[in-house]
XYZ file of C-alpha atoms in Angstrom:
679
model
C -15.756 4.703 15.189
C -13.897 7.111 12.636
C -14.659 4.826 9.153
C -17.685 6.074 9.596
C -17.184 10.190 9.599
C -13.670 9.716 7.025
C -16.219 7.423 4.889
C -18.351 10.157 4.751
C -15.488 12.831 4.344
C -14.322 11.051 0.898
C -18.074 11.268 0.328
C -17.520 15.483 0.411
C -14.737 14.622 -1.927
C -16.519 12.629 -4.700
C -18.814 14.679 -4.812
C -17.043 17.811 -5.310
C -14.876 16.164 -7.379
C -17.989 16.585 -9.898
C -19.110 20.079 -9.099
C -15.519 21.103 -10.334
C -15.052 19.155 -13.641
C -18.910 21.298 -14.253
C -17.329 24.854 -12.115
C -13.938 24.595 -14.632
C -15.813 22.784 -17.996
C -17.543 26.576 -17.873
C -14.000 27.966 -17.849
C -12.687 30.418 -21.205
C -10.794 28.350 -23.519
C -7.159 28.134 -24.172
C -6.041 29.520 -26.531
C -3.864 26.157 -27.554
C -6.078 22.701 -28.724
C -3.909 20.763 -27.094
C -4.163 21.676 -23.314
C -7.653 22.102 -24.423
C -8.224 18.439 -25.577
C -5.684 17.237 -23.006
C -7.706 18.965 -20.563
C -10.891 18.059 -21.077
C -9.433 14.208 -21.180
C -7.793 14.369 -17.863
C -11.127 15.732 -16.004
C -13.133 13.350 -18.024
C -10.929 10.304 -16.891
C -11.193 11.325 -13.300
C -15.389 12.688 -13.339
C -15.211 8.235 -14.456
C -13.078 7.471 -11.661
C -10.205 6.849 -14.459
C -7.881 7.630 -12.120
C -4.407 6.961 -13.672
C -5.489 7.653 -17.407
C -6.535 10.998 -16.062
C -3.194 11.162 -14.567
C -1.269 10.700 -18.165
C -2.965 13.428 -19.002
C -2.476 16.292 -16.243
C 1.093 15.083 -16.737
C 1.295 16.353 -20.755
C -0.537 19.936 -19.275
C 1.716 20.016 -16.574
C 4.436 20.063 -18.958
C 2.712 22.222 -21.641
C 1.818 24.948 -19.130
C 3.450 24.695 -15.622
C 1.857 27.627 -14.626
C -2.061 26.522 -14.612
C -2.977 25.883 -10.428
C -6.234 23.165 -11.881
C -3.785 20.770 -13.725
C -2.311 20.006 -9.938
C -5.323 20.346 -8.101
C -7.332 17.662 -10.111
C -3.806 15.688 -10.237
C -3.637 16.081 -7.380
C -7.109 14.699 -6.528
C -6.501 12.092 -8.719
C -3.962 11.179 -6.335
C -5.387 11.143 -3.352
C -7.981 9.092 -4.437
C -5.312 6.505 -5.839
C -4.170 6.654 -2.579
C -1.133 8.683 -3.045
C -1.372 11.211 0.165
C 2.407 12.129 -0.305
C 1.433 12.911 -4.151
C -1.570 14.705 -3.470
C -0.014 17.530 -1.359
C 2.637 18.074 -3.531
C -0.055 19.109 -6.241
C -1.977 20.629 -3.900
C 0.383 22.774 -2.512
C 1.743 24.060 -5.765
C -1.804 25.149 -6.541
C -1.974 27.211 -3.690
C 1.611 28.565 -5.038
C -0.215 29.366 -8.017
C -3.090 30.224 -6.652
C -2.486 32.334 -2.801
C -6.216 32.939 -3.313
C -7.563 28.967 -4.819
C -10.601 27.880 -1.318
C -11.046 24.717 -3.488
C -7.169 24.215 -3.166
C -6.747 24.420 0.973
C -10.038 22.668 1.090
C -8.329 19.160 -0.292
C -4.866 19.653 1.026
C -6.608 20.281 4.709
C -8.208 17.157 3.010
C -5.287 15.389 3.025
C -3.258 17.000 5.653
C -5.881 14.905 8.001
C -5.067 12.311 6.300
C -1.471 12.299 7.240
C -2.709 12.736 10.622
C -1.454 16.085 10.351
C -4.365 19.086 12.156
C -2.998 21.486 12.475
C -1.979 22.088 9.144
C -5.445 20.838 8.496
C -7.147 23.134 10.411
C -5.145 26.218 9.291
C -6.095 25.289 5.730
C -9.581 25.217 6.524
C -9.769 29.264 8.423
C -7.599 29.943 5.792
C -10.504 28.425 3.236
C -13.429 29.592 4.876
C -11.982 33.893 5.158
C -12.080 33.172 1.088
C -15.173 32.155 0.977
C -17.548 31.320 4.588
C -20.470 31.353 2.552
C -19.496 27.902 2.028
C -20.871 24.339 3.863
C -19.474 21.944 3.269
C -16.246 23.948 4.407
C -17.548 23.629 7.950
C -18.070 19.441 7.308
C -14.654 19.520 6.420
C -13.563 21.196 9.777
C -15.969 19.507 11.570
C -14.220 16.112 10.379
C -10.806 17.627 11.264
C -12.164 18.402 14.904
C -13.665 14.803 15.114
C -10.413 13.042 14.304
C -7.845 15.325 16.426
C -9.781 14.818 19.648
C -11.961 18.140 19.456
C -15.225 16.770 20.180
C -16.764 19.916 20.913
C -15.411 22.095 19.177
C -16.975 19.578 16.160
C -20.095 19.556 17.242
C -19.411 23.632 16.888
C -18.945 23.023 13.155
C -21.767 20.655 11.948
C -23.924 22.614 13.879
C -23.492 25.315 11.477
C -23.192 22.068 8.419
C -26.490 20.963 9.312
C -28.272 24.985 9.425
C -27.367 25.707 5.812
C -27.988 21.557 4.858
C -30.770 19.994 7.403
C -31.697 16.730 5.140
C -27.847 15.556 4.899
C -27.554 12.138 7.166
C -24.237 12.150 7.351
C -23.868 14.961 9.183
C -26.522 13.784 11.709
C -24.208 10.582 11.593
C -21.199 12.772 12.534
C -22.119 14.797 14.893
C -23.358 12.036 16.385
C -20.109 10.182 16.436
C -18.595 13.186 18.471
C -21.700 13.309 21.177
C -21.033 9.857 22.080
C -16.668 10.897 22.605
C -18.527 13.518 24.742
C -20.745 10.788 26.986
C -23.634 12.337 25.578
C -25.670 9.036 24.169
C -29.468 10.742 24.598
C -27.794 13.189 21.940
C -25.625 11.058 20.003
C -28.965 8.344 19.767
C -31.075 11.644 18.720
C -28.686 12.310 15.941
C -28.415 8.577 14.795
C -32.351 8.666 15.077
C -32.269 11.638 12.510
C -30.114 10.406 10.165
C -32.145 6.980 9.768
C -34.871 8.760 9.298
C -33.684 10.721 6.263
C -31.835 7.887 4.777
C -33.865 4.770 5.868
C -31.571 2.471 3.042
C -28.605 3.513 4.290
C -27.331 1.052 6.325
C -24.368 2.433 8.483
C -26.598 4.529 10.153
C -28.192 0.802 11.695
C -24.655 -0.173 12.286
C -24.049 3.026 14.311
C -27.539 3.037 16.239
C -26.242 -0.661 17.223
C -22.948 -0.380 18.387
C -24.390 1.841 20.617
C -27.210 -0.027 22.034
C -24.971 -2.454 21.983
C -23.112 0.070 24.892
C -25.776 -0.004 26.936
C -26.768 -3.888 26.532
C -29.934 -3.197 24.996
C -28.757 -6.208 22.583
C -32.240 -7.337 21.668
C -32.503 -3.403 19.711
C -28.612 -3.679 18.820
C -29.130 -7.138 17.085
C -32.414 -5.933 15.266
C -30.993 -3.148 13.974
C -27.805 -4.915 13.407
C -30.467 -7.251 11.495
C -31.478 -4.601 9.155
C -28.029 -2.716 8.436
C -27.138 -6.265 6.546
C -30.836 -6.735 5.214
C -30.013 -3.669 2.799
C -26.222 -4.621 2.471
C -25.402 -7.913 2.446
C -22.208 -7.285 1.158
C -21.721 -4.533 4.498
C -18.120 -6.073 6.105
C -18.281 -3.150 8.713
C -22.006 -4.696 10.022
C -20.737 -8.780 9.787
C -18.079 -7.204 11.882
C -20.297 -5.131 14.492
C -22.781 -8.306 14.271
C -20.100 -10.936 15.352
C -19.034 -8.291 18.063
C -22.672 -8.376 19.308
C -22.480 -12.205 19.365
C -19.530 -12.708 21.180
C -20.726 -10.447 23.979
C -24.495 -12.395 23.743
C -21.777 -15.772 24.452
C -23.380 -16.801 21.172
C -19.563 -17.596 19.481
C -21.341 -19.510 16.659
C -22.410 -17.302 15.354
C -19.456 -14.434 16.024
C -17.757 -16.906 13.725
C -19.688 -17.203 11.433
C -20.034 -13.195 11.028
C -16.186 -12.841 11.294
C -15.998 -15.681 8.109
C -18.344 -13.272 5.909
C -15.712 -10.679 6.425
C -13.250 -13.026 5.072
C -14.727 -14.092 2.276
C -14.427 -10.167 0.996
C -11.268 -9.170 3.604
C -9.213 -12.357 3.162
C -5.697 -10.609 4.277
C -8.447 -8.221 7.030
C -5.627 -8.795 10.667
C -8.226 -7.357 13.101
C -10.643 -9.959 11.716
C -8.145 -12.668 11.678
C -7.348 -11.299 15.585
C -10.835 -11.947 16.661
C -10.897 -14.962 14.805
C -8.144 -16.680 16.374
C -8.970 -15.662 19.746
C -12.422 -17.222 19.860
C -11.114 -20.121 18.060
C -8.757 -20.702 21.107
C -11.786 -20.071 23.600
C -13.422 -23.262 22.643
C -10.099 -25.213 22.537
C -9.662 -25.190 18.568
C -6.200 -24.110 18.754
C -4.434 -25.267 15.119
C -7.117 -22.823 14.159
C -6.423 -20.397 16.193
C -2.548 -20.061 15.655
C -3.302 -20.552 12.019
C -5.140 -17.189 12.256
C -2.448 -15.584 14.171
C 0.243 -16.029 12.288
C -0.908 -14.259 9.481
C -1.657 -11.456 11.913
C 1.662 -11.376 12.211
C 2.669 -11.869 9.047
C 0.592 -8.479 7.661
C 1.909 -6.470 11.056
C 4.946 -8.077 12.914
C 4.845 -5.014 15.562
C 1.442 -6.219 16.457
C 2.791 -6.801 20.325
C -0.684 -8.294 21.885
C -0.400 -10.580 18.594
C 3.062 -12.471 19.861
C 1.577 -12.483 23.986
C -2.092 -14.021 22.614
C -0.052 -16.358 20.208
C 2.737 -17.200 23.308
C -0.528 -18.202 25.316
C -1.641 -21.020 22.630
C 1.326 -22.380 22.319
C 1.531 -22.764 26.204
C -1.491 -24.438 26.421
C -0.425 -26.865 23.804
C 2.331 -27.345 26.084
C 4.930 -26.032 23.340
C 6.760 -24.464 25.630
C 10.057 -22.797 23.606
C 7.661 -21.606 20.740
C 5.879 -19.923 23.989
C 8.945 -18.146 25.047
C 9.446 -17.409 21.790
C 7.070 -15.183 21.629
C 6.862 -13.571 25.088
C 10.343 -12.722 24.398
C 9.226 -10.664 21.103
C 6.801 -8.853 22.912
C 8.545 -8.080 25.618
C 11.449 -6.853 22.538
C 8.453 -5.047 21.970
C 6.934 -3.497 24.546
C 10.128 -3.735 27.624
C 7.236 -2.644 29.846
C 4.996 -5.193 28.904
C 4.607 -6.819 33.272
C 2.201 -9.859 32.223
C 4.619 -10.865 29.461
C 7.400 -11.091 31.998
C 5.210 -13.187 34.511
C 3.813 -15.033 31.726
C 7.157 -16.167 30.308
C 8.784 -16.837 34.127
C 6.321 -19.142 34.237
C 6.699 -20.716 30.875
C 10.471 -21.140 32.117
C 9.620 -22.767 34.890
C 8.553 -25.393 32.719
C 11.989 -25.401 31.210
C 13.330 -25.317 34.127
C 15.292 -22.280 33.121
C 14.682 -21.512 37.348
C 17.256 -18.291 37.538
C 15.765 -16.569 34.125
C 12.189 -17.230 35.806
C 12.788 -15.719 38.731
C 14.258 -12.864 37.133
C 11.409 -11.994 35.281
C 9.021 -13.077 38.323
C 11.260 -9.727 40.122
C 10.937 -7.453 36.737
C 6.798 -7.800 36.224
C 6.488 -7.320 40.078
C 8.774 -3.978 39.387
C 6.798 -2.739 36.451
C 3.447 -3.504 37.978
C 5.155 -1.720 41.217
C 5.950 1.069 38.449
C 2.513 1.013 37.061
C 0.910 1.459 40.117
C 2.807 5.018 41.332
C 1.638 6.706 37.773
C -1.591 4.697 36.785
C -3.615 8.411 37.133
C -1.312 9.000 34.198
C -0.983 6.259 32.516
C -4.385 4.032 32.983
C -3.609 2.137 29.530
C -0.341 1.316 30.039
C 0.629 -2.716 29.646
C 2.542 -2.767 33.103
C -1.635 -3.571 33.619
C -2.015 -6.788 34.630
C -5.673 -6.786 35.656
C -6.381 -6.301 32.095
C -7.444 -8.906 29.940
C -5.389 -8.987 26.770
C -6.984 -12.036 25.569
C -10.436 -10.013 25.148
C -11.949 -9.094 21.293
C -10.883 -5.998 20.102
C -13.492 -3.944 18.185
C -12.630 -1.014 14.739
C -10.899 1.451 17.283
C -7.924 -0.665 18.106
C -4.344 0.750 16.986
C -3.583 -1.375 14.590
C -6.442 -1.936 12.505
C -5.252 1.045 10.844
C -8.863 3.012 10.938
C -10.593 2.241 8.113
C -12.975 -0.404 6.562
C -13.639 0.106 3.641
C -14.078 -2.515 0.353
C -12.074 -0.156 -1.354
C -8.915 -0.181 0.427
C -6.217 -2.164 0.346
C -4.029 -1.890 3.116
C -5.240 -5.459 4.970
C -5.210 -7.317 1.970
C -1.673 -9.157 1.344
C -0.396 -7.617 -1.924
C 1.969 -9.275 -3.919
C 4.651 -6.601 -4.324
C 8.030 -7.208 -6.569
C 10.462 -5.683 -8.389
C 9.830 -4.582 -11.681
C 11.719 -6.740 -13.443
C 15.241 -6.709 -16.386
C 15.462 -4.355 -19.323
C 16.331 -6.494 -22.480
C 16.327 -5.973 -25.569
C 13.812 -8.191 -27.420
C 12.692 -9.377 -31.227
C 9.830 -7.559 -31.765
C 6.811 -7.151 -35.735
C 7.488 -4.268 -36.554
C 9.904 -1.203 -36.097
C 8.881 1.738 -34.308
C 8.138 4.729 -36.845
C 9.722 7.449 -34.164
C 6.903 9.718 -33.845
C 6.422 10.844 -30.408
C 4.251 13.435 -29.814
C 5.036 14.364 -26.357
C 5.883 11.218 -25.286
C 8.847 10.667 -21.738
C 10.258 7.726 -24.644
C 13.874 7.516 -23.629
C 15.617 8.303 -26.114
C 19.158 7.413 -27.558
C 21.028 8.046 -29.960
C 23.874 5.409 -29.835
C 20.613 2.830 -29.242
C 18.320 4.127 -32.177
C 21.460 3.703 -34.492
C 21.631 0.204 -33.195
C 17.613 -1.066 -33.713
C 18.114 1.083 -37.436
C 21.154 -1.391 -38.111
C 19.812 -5.042 -37.077
C 18.387 -6.662 -39.516
C 14.922 -7.518 -37.514
C 13.456 -5.052 -35.862
C 13.705 -5.088 -31.936
C 12.482 -2.830 -28.996
C 14.156 -2.696 -25.427
C 10.959 -3.460 -22.894
C 10.606 -4.964 -19.574
C 8.005 -7.833 -20.482
C 9.005 -9.590 -23.362
C 5.973 -11.756 -23.463
C 3.585 -9.151 -24.113
C 5.281 -7.631 -26.992
C 4.635 -10.223 -31.249
C 7.257 -12.314 -31.891
C 7.445 -11.757 -36.012
C 6.787 -14.326 -38.272
C 9.323 -17.209 -39.301
C 9.754 -17.029 -42.549
C 10.366 -12.770 -41.814
C 13.324 -14.175 -39.002
C 15.040 -16.993 -41.457
C 15.586 -14.049 -44.108
C 16.953 -11.907 -42.420
C 19.540 -14.283 -40.358
C 20.632 -16.873 -42.774
C 19.376 -14.287 -46.745
C 20.983 -11.140 -45.411
C 24.223 -9.979 -45.332
C 25.065 -8.751 -42.228
C 28.044 -8.548 -39.380
C 28.835 -11.530 -37.584
C 28.000 -10.248 -34.053
C 25.018 -8.677 -34.717
C 23.334 -11.875 -36.690
C 24.516 -14.007 -33.282
C 22.591 -11.347 -31.281
C 19.338 -12.113 -33.201
C 20.017 -15.581 -32.948
C 20.244 -15.500 -28.943
C 17.281 -13.187 -29.170
C 15.003 -16.021 -31.401
C 16.637 -19.135 -28.789
C 15.346 -17.265 -25.887
C 11.610 -17.063 -27.920
C 12.015 -20.684 -28.124
C 13.286 -20.858 -24.372
C 16.694 -22.694 -26.349
C 18.391 -20.492 -23.379
C 21.325 -22.926 -23.285
C 21.710 -21.986 -27.394
C 21.232 -18.629 -26.998
C 23.576 -18.397 -24.392
C 26.787 -19.717 -26.767
C 24.977 -16.696 -29.256
C 25.665 -13.985 -26.635
C 28.833 -15.683 -26.189
C 30.071 -15.235 -29.583
C 28.189 -11.829 -30.056
C 30.919 -10.489 -27.504
C 33.766 -12.157 -28.904
C 33.604 -11.193 -32.010
C 34.661 -8.106 -34.124
C 32.847 -6.715 -36.825
C 35.155 -3.866 -38.360
C 31.964 -1.236 -37.456
C 32.842 1.547 -36.003
C 30.487 1.069 -32.827
C 30.997 -2.212 -32.768
C 32.617 -1.766 -29.268
C 30.216 0.014 -28.287
C 27.065 -2.557 -29.847
C 29.365 -4.752 -27.447
C 27.398 -2.976 -23.525
C 24.265 -4.123 -25.509
C 25.711 -7.614 -26.128
C 26.182 -8.096 -22.452
C 23.505 -6.460 -21.042
C 21.223 -9.037 -22.308
C 23.771 -12.418 -21.687
C 23.252 -10.264 -18.459
C 19.451 -10.665 -18.241
C 19.547 -14.124 -19.869
C 21.748 -15.391 -16.747
C 19.414 -13.616 -14.092
C 16.432 -15.178 -15.513
C 18.226 -18.358 -15.531
C 18.740 -18.237 -11.743
C 15.414 -16.909 -11.685
C 13.836 -20.163 -13.467
C 16.097 -22.476 -11.325
C 14.588 -20.133 -8.102
C 11.319 -20.494 -9.073
C 11.229 -23.940 -9.127
C 11.956 -24.649 -5.627
C 9.987 -21.931 -3.971
C 7.336 -23.984 -5.589
C 7.814 -26.781 -3.100
C 6.060 -26.619 0.536
C 8.508 -27.767 3.318
C 7.809 -27.827 6.944
C 9.959 -28.431 9.603
C 9.950 -30.396 12.483
C 11.235 -29.591 15.935
C 13.141 -31.754 18.356
C 9.767 -32.765 20.355
C 8.314 -33.774 16.639
C 5.754 -31.102 16.185
C 5.128 -29.370 12.570
C 6.506 -25.459 12.934
C 3.680 -24.134 10.110
C 4.288 -20.389 10.623
C 3.466 -17.717 7.565
C 5.238 -16.885 5.957
C 5.527 -14.888 2.593
C 8.343 -17.079 0.699
C 11.396 -18.802 0.947
C 13.958 -16.700 1.108
C 17.230 -18.541 -0.525
C 20.525 -16.943 -1.477
C 21.470 -16.947 -5.109
C 24.918 -16.273 -7.503
C 24.170 -13.615 -9.579
C 27.702 -12.415 -10.047
C 28.249 -13.637 -13.208
C 24.787 -11.269 -14.286
C 26.207 -8.739 -12.553
C 30.467 -8.795 -13.925
C 28.244 -8.647 -17.882
C 26.066 -5.681 -16.438
C 29.332 -4.567 -14.956
C 31.243 -4.236 -18.248
C 28.384 -2.565 -19.925
C 28.016 -0.506 -17.704
C 31.597 0.543 -17.998
C 31.528 0.632 -22.401
C 28.013 2.464 -22.102
C 28.096 5.192 -19.107
C 24.628 7.201 -20.478
C 22.460 4.187 -20.800
C 19.660 4.140 -17.600
C 18.701 0.587 -18.356
C 22.107 -1.103 -17.417
C 21.920 0.920 -14.277
C 18.615 0.109 -13.533
C 19.252 -3.614 -14.256
C 22.355 -3.972 -12.006
C 20.013 -2.432 -8.995
C 18.030 -5.159 -9.363
C 20.179 -7.815 -9.663
C 22.280 -6.115 -6.355
C 19.398 -6.202 -4.820
C 18.717 -9.428 -5.569
C 22.271 -10.408 -4.732
C 20.806 -9.102 -0.472
C 23.077 -5.827 -1.257
C 20.649 -2.876 -1.669
C 22.592 -0.324 -1.219
C 24.757 -1.155 -3.878
C 21.222 -1.164 -5.390
C 19.842 2.307 -4.019
C 23.330 4.014 -5.725
C 22.547 1.934 -9.485
C 18.611 2.548 -9.228
C 20.214 6.574 -8.320
C 22.264 6.310 -11.552
C 19.760 5.025 -13.462
C 17.418 8.602 -12.539
C 19.656 10.951 -13.562
C 20.320 9.819 -16.702
C 16.408 9.569 -17.266
C 14.135 12.148 -14.611
C 11.146 9.842 -16.273
C 12.480 6.658 -15.847
C 9.336 4.809 -13.688
C 10.338 1.816 -13.320
C 13.073 2.996 -11.611
C 11.470 4.995 -9.081
C 9.256 2.370 -8.035
C 12.506 -0.201 -7.492
C 14.507 2.690 -5.284
C 11.430 3.131 -3.405
C 10.538 -0.448 -1.746
C 13.515 -1.046 -1.760
C 14.130 1.847 0.596
C 11.384 0.580 2.654
C 12.447 -1.926 3.085
C 15.921 -0.366 5.108
C 13.188 1.412 6.766
C 13.030 4.711 5.206
C 9.648 4.700 4.638
C 9.040 8.696 3.759
C 11.635 8.491 0.828
C 10.771 5.268 -0.580
C 6.857 6.217 -0.854
C 7.674 9.729 -1.957
C 9.537 7.436 -5.037
C 6.877 5.321 -5.451
C 4.852 8.450 -5.315
C 7.122 9.372 -8.452
C 6.415 6.392 -9.909
C 3.191 6.275 -9.612
C 2.701 10.152 -11.512
C 4.855 8.382 -14.262
C 2.909 5.420 -14.892
C 4.350 2.215 -13.149
C 2.030 -0.433 -13.429
C 0.631 -1.506 -9.390
C 2.157 2.014 -7.207
C -0.701 2.826 -5.847
C -1.587 -0.221 -4.293
C 2.121 -0.706 -3.069
C 1.507 2.677 -1.994
C -1.757 1.890 0.446
C -0.315 -0.699 1.839
C 3.151 0.735 2.737
C 2.900 4.780 2.753
C -1.250 4.981 4.038
C -1.642 7.958 6.965
C -0.454 6.096 10.285
C 2.880 5.884 8.186
C 3.432 9.559 8.493
C 2.906 10.830 11.305
């Protein structure tokens, strides 16, 4: 139910963006032309949905003028719509600090607090906004949503009443008030509001979906099916409609129809854990345990903390008489929720099948004790997992805790996302030299690097994506390497770069060896050696990664002692590789180039690949100290912190990486830093 409310809130937020864009277009122009240009570009990009581009322009504006509250407000909106709730809140904090009577700043900070589950903070900000601008009805809509999310349904109804008096033709307000009535147990008023919303907009499928769910709850299956069918006629891509119709078909015992609708959802949302979970249960009910296992494996892979997924998978294994697998999963369910009486009871039975009579009796006694404890406090905790009368193999609907509440197509949190560290930095050949003009650029600059690159006979660039850099022509390379008079170590270094471009890794390594060992009489030669060592270390790491990729492409299945194939889904095959030579080169380079952030960044990656994440963080820290706007360093440090279970710090780093332009940062934020992680 909350999905529609939050969706409506987002619609209001996006509508407000357009209004604010028009309002601020009429503001007096700044005396500084550059500010006008970047402000116009940023607001245009925001209005067009080019959010990363908008952030880039507002970043420049923030450098030009750190006192303009509109700059931080707009950047906060862009971050919010990219799923970066923490980053958005920081910008809204700045906006209201710069302008304490900024109504929209308080309003949007409240919306951000809603997403992070901080409802008290949201209500305080909305009250400030209402005090500043009591005639702005949109504030009552937002506060109604906040009251709804904080389960203050009576207060939500009052605010939606206020809003509807001023905006009687907004169907989303009736949908939200209807949802509030539904939670208050007044199904008649809820139905009236849903009918009104449908009357106002007969082409919006959500009204039919809401009403259909209400009909289904009242066991009026025919009307419910009619509404859901109509919703799908209006929008054949609505996963929300297919999902709800699947639940309805299941309640009508039409398992085939339910499965077809769940399949439709998964065509568009292949990583939707909730749908996979429900399809798994239906497969098991019709005896297709292999399909049930495949789906539940993916649920656990997506959400490894879901106790019911392990519990039900254990039941599947038991149905297949795979007792040891069942034992493992019941044990995992108990580990996740130690008061799960039914898991103890079922594990007792599995242990009996395995001849573990003493363990079986201990689990049976524990289960009975949990039941007694549960019955003594049943009034206070009627939803406890100790309740052995509950059925834990029922299909879950949208308000399930692990469903992440939202079910919108544009969100990424149900999807499988390929997340990797940003790659190593190295020197690589390029077609032409940089002209050195970087107006308002945050590019890393280092006099020694500039001197080294200018002295080379061929143009080079430092990059983490060498495949994207256009290489110089062969004739140019030939003339530079064989006809020009350049110091020998530099010539060997350039030959190595040419060999790497041609995939001649062994030859390249030999040239790097010579460049690091030879003297050239250059007063900076000892320092240049650090660059040679850095690139050699990167090449050694790349060669290891190439071997690893070859091995990881081979899928293997292990067999247990009963001949059963144990095909558990895993993200990747984890093999240990020896990066010690690459690390040695990079450490020696770091000793020579003490203030070169790319070497520290590379060391962070290499230690991470060597399963030494704490060492990796120390080097990312150093890279960021040396280059405070190093987006990739923030990105990688954020991933490592999340791996170490320090999600709050990790998500802050990812937010900063996204702000600085790191590609993919906002997708990772959507996957790992959703509002449920902030509570």
